[in-house]
Tab-separated table of C-alpha atoms in Angstrom:
chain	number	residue	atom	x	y	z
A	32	UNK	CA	0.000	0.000	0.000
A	33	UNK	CA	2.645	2.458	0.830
A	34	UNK	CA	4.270	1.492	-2.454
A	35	UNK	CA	4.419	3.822	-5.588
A	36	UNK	CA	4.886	1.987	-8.609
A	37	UNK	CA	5.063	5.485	-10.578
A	38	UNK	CA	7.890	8.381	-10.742
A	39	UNK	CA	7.044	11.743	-10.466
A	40	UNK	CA	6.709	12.000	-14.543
A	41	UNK	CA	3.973	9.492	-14.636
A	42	UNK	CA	5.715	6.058	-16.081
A	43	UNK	CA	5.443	2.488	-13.906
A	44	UNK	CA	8.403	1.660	-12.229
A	45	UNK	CA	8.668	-2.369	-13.627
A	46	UNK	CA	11.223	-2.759	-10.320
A	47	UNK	CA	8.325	-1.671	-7.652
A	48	UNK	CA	5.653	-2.870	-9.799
A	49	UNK	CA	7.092	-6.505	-9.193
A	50	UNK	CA	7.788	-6.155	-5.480
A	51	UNK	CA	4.052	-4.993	-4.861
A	52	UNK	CA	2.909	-8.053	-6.967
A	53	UNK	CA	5.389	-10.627	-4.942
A	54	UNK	CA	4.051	-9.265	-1.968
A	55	UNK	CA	0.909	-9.529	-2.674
A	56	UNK	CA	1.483	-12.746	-3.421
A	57	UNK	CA	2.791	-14.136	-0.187
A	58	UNK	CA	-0.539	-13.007	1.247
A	59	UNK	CA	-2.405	-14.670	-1.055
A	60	UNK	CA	0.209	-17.920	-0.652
A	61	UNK	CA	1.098	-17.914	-3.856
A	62	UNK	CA	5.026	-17.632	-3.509
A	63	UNK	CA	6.517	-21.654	-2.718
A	64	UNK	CA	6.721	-22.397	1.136
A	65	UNK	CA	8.774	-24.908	2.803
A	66	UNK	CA	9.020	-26.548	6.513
A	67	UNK	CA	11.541	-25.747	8.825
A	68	UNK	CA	12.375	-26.964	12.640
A	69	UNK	CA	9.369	-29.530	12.737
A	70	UNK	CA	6.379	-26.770	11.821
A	71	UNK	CA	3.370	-27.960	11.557
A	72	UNK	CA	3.180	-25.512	8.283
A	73	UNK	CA	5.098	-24.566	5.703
A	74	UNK	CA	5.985	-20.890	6.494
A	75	UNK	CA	9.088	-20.509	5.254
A	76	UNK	CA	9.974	-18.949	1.858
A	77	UNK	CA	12.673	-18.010	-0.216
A	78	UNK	CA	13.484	-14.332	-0.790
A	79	UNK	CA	14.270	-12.767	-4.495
A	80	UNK	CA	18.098	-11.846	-4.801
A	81	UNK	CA	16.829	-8.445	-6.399
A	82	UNK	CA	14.997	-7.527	-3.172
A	83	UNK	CA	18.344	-8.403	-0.863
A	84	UNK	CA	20.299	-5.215	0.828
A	85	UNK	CA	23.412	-7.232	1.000
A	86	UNK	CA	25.777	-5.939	3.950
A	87	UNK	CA	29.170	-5.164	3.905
A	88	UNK	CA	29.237	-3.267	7.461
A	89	UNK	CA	26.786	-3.182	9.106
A	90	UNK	CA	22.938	-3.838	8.199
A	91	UNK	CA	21.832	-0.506	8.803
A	92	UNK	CA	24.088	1.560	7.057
A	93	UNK	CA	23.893	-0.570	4.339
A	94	UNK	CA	19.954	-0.466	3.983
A	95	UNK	CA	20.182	3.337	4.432
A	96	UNK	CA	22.855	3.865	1.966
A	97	UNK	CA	20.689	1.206	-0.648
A	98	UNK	CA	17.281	3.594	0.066
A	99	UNK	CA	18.778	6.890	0.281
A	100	UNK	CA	21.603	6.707	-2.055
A	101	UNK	CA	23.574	10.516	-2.079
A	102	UNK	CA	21.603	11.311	0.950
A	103	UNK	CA	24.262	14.304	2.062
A	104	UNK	CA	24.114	15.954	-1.121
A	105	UNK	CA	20.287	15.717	-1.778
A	106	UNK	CA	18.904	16.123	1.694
A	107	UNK	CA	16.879	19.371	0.649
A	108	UNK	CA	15.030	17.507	-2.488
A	109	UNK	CA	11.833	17.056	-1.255
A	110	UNK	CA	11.035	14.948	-4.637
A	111	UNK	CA	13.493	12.907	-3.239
A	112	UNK	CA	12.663	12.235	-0.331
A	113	UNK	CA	9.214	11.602	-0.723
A	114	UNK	CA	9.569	8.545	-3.069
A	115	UNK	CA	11.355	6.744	-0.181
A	116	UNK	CA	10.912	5.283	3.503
A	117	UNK	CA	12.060	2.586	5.244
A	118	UNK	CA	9.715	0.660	7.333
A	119	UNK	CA	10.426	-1.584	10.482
A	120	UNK	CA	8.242	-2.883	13.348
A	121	UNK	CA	10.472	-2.678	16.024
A	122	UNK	CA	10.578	1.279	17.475
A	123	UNK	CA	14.543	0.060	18.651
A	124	UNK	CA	14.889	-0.393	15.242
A	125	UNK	CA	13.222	2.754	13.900
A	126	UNK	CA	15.471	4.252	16.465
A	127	UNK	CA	18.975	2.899	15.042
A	128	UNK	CA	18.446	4.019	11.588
A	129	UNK	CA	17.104	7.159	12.616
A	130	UNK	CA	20.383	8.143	14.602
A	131	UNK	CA	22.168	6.934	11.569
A	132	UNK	CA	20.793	9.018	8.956
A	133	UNK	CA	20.546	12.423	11.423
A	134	UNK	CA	23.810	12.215	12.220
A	135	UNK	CA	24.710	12.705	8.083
A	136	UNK	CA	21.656	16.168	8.418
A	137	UNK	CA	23.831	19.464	7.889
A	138	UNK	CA	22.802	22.048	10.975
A	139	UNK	CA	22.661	22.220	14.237
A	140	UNK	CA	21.285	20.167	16.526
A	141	UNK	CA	18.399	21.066	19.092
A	142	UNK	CA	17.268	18.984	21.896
A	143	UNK	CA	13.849	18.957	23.408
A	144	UNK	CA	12.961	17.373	26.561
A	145	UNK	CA	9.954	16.109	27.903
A	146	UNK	CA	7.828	16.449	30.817
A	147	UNK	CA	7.074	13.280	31.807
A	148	UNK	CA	4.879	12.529	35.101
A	149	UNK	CA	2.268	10.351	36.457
A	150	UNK	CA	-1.303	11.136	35.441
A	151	UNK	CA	-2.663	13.388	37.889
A	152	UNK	CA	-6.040	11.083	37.296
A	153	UNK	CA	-4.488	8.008	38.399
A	154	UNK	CA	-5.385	6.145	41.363
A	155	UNK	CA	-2.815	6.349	44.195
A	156	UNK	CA	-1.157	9.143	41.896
A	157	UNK	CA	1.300	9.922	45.198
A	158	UNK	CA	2.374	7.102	45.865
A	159	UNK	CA	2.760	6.237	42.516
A	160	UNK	CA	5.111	9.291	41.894
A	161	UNK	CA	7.172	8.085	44.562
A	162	UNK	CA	7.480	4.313	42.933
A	163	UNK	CA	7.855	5.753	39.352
A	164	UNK	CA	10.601	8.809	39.484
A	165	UNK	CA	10.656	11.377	36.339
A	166	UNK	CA	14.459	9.432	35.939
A	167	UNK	CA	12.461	6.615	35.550
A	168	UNK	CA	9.677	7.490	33.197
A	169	UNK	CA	12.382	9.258	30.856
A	170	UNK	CA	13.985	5.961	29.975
A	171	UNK	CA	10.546	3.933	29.629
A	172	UNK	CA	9.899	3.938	25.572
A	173	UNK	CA	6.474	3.571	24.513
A	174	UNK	CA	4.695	3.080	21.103
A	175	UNK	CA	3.763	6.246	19.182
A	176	UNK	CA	5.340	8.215	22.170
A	177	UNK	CA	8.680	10.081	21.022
A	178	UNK	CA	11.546	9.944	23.300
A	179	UNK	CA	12.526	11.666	26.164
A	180	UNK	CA	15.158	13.186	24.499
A	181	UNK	CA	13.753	14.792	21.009
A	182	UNK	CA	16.759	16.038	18.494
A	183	UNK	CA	15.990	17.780	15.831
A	184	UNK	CA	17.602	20.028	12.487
A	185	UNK	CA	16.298	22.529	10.704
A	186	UNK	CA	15.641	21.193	7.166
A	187	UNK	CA	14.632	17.201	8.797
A	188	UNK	CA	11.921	15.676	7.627
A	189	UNK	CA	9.119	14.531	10.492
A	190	UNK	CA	6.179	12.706	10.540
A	191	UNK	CA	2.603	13.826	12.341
A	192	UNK	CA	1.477	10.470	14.755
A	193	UNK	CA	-1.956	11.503	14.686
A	194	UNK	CA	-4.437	13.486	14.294
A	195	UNK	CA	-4.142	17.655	15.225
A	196	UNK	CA	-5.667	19.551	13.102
A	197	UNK	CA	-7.072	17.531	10.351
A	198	UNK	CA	-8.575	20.150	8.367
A	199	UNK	CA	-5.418	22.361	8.156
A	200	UNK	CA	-3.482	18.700	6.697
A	201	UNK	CA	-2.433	17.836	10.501
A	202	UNK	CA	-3.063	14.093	10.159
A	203	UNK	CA	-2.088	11.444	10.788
A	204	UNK	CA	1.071	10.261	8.446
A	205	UNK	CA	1.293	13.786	7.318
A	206	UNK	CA	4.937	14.332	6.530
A	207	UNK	CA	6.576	17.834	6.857
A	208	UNK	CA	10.000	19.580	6.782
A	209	UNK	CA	10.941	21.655	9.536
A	210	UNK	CA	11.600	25.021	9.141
A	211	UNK	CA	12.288	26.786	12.529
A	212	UNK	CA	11.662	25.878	16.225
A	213	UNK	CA	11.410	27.771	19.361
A	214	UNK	CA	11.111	26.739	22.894
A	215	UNK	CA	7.643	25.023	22.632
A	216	UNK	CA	6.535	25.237	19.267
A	217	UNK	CA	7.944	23.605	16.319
A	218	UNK	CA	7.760	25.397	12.514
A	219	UNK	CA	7.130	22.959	9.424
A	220	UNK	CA	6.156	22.951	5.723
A	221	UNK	CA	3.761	19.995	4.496
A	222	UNK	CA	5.110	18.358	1.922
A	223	UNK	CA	2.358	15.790	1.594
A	224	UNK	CA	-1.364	15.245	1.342
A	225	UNK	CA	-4.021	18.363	-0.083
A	226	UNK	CA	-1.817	21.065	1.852
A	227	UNK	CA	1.457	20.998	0.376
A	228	UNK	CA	3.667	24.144	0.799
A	229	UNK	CA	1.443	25.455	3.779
A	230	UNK	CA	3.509	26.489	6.977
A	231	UNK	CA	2.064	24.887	10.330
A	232	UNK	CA	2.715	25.467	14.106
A	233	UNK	CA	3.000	22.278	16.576
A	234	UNK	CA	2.788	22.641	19.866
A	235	UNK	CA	3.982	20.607	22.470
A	236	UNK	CA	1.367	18.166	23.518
A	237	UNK	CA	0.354	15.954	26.105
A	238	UNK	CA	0.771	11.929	25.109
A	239	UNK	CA	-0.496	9.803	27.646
A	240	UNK	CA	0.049	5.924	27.508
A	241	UNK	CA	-2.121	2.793	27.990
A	242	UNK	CA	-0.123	0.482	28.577
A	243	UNK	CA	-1.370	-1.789	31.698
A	244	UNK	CA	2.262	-2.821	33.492
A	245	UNK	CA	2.827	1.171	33.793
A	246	UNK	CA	0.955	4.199	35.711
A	247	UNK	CA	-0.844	6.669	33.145
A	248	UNK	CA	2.363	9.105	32.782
């Protein structure tokens, strides 16, 4: 789905064209399966050579090199960037690659910080504040939650993780660039969806989690 099998001129790329289909495939278990380790199923399959990022260092550089080949010296083509991602369940993992490729982002850095506490709604909110420190909440990483420690460029390219202001293009997957930031308040340019080019304000909100083994915080 997230797939574009055309450029920006309008042709069909053959290359993405056949990864969608071979994908689609495997849902539809069309693609050969074999048994490994005594399954009960055959769930095992054989991937393509042409859809291997073969590693010479290590697998993340060499995945974000494959991707976003010349990334230093196109980092400002939004084109560019636009007609690539790369997609991984595991937030650790989102996190690696993410430290990888800002660390090649020209400018400097900024750091924002959270403000993270236990939910002044939450039973036994006292003593849970005593049990669960701030030093302690900083380090806990949650899903959709960024981290406690937020660096950011001028000129990176973010991602909205839900819903703000959906009739200005604040939704949900809406990608932007950023183009300033102050104390509170972050500066960005859409650069996707029905609002491209319009310059949008985000404020620093409140993100509370739901996960059951923790306090609301």
């Amino acid at each position: 789905m997230r797939v574009n099998e055309y450029t920006i001129d309008g042709h069909l790329d053959t290359r993405k064209h056949e990864f969608n289909k071979w994908v689609l495939d495997i849902g539809e278990r069309k693609v050969p399966a074999t048994s490994k380790n005594r399954d009960d199923e055959p769930t095992w399959i054989k991937l393509p050579e042409e859809f291997i990022v073969k590693s010479e260092k290590t697998p993340i550089e060499a995945i974000v090199h494959t991707i976003f080949a010349n990334f230093i010296e196109r980092q400002e083509d939004e084109d560019y960037l636009l007609e690539r991602a790369i997609l991984t369940p595991m937030n650790h993992d989102a996190d690696e690659i993410n430290k990888h490729v800002f660390k090649q982002l020209q400018g400097a850095t900024k750091t924002f910080k959270s403000s993270d506490e236990i939910c002044k709604g939450s039973t036994d909110a006292i003593e849970q504040q005593q049990s669960y420190p701030v030093e302690l909440l900083n380090e806990l990483n949650f899903p959709r939650v960024p981290p406690d420690k937020l660096k950011l460029k001028i000129g990176q390219p973010i991602m909205l993780l839900q819903n703000e202001y959906p009739s200005a293009g604040m939704c949900n997957g809406t990608c932007l660039i950023i183009t300033a930031f102050q104390k509170f308040v972050l500066q960005a340019r859409i650069i996707t969806g029905s609002h491209i080019g319009k310059t949008v304000i985000i404020p620093r909100i409140v993100l509370t989690s739901t996960q059951s083994r923790w306090p609301s915080s």
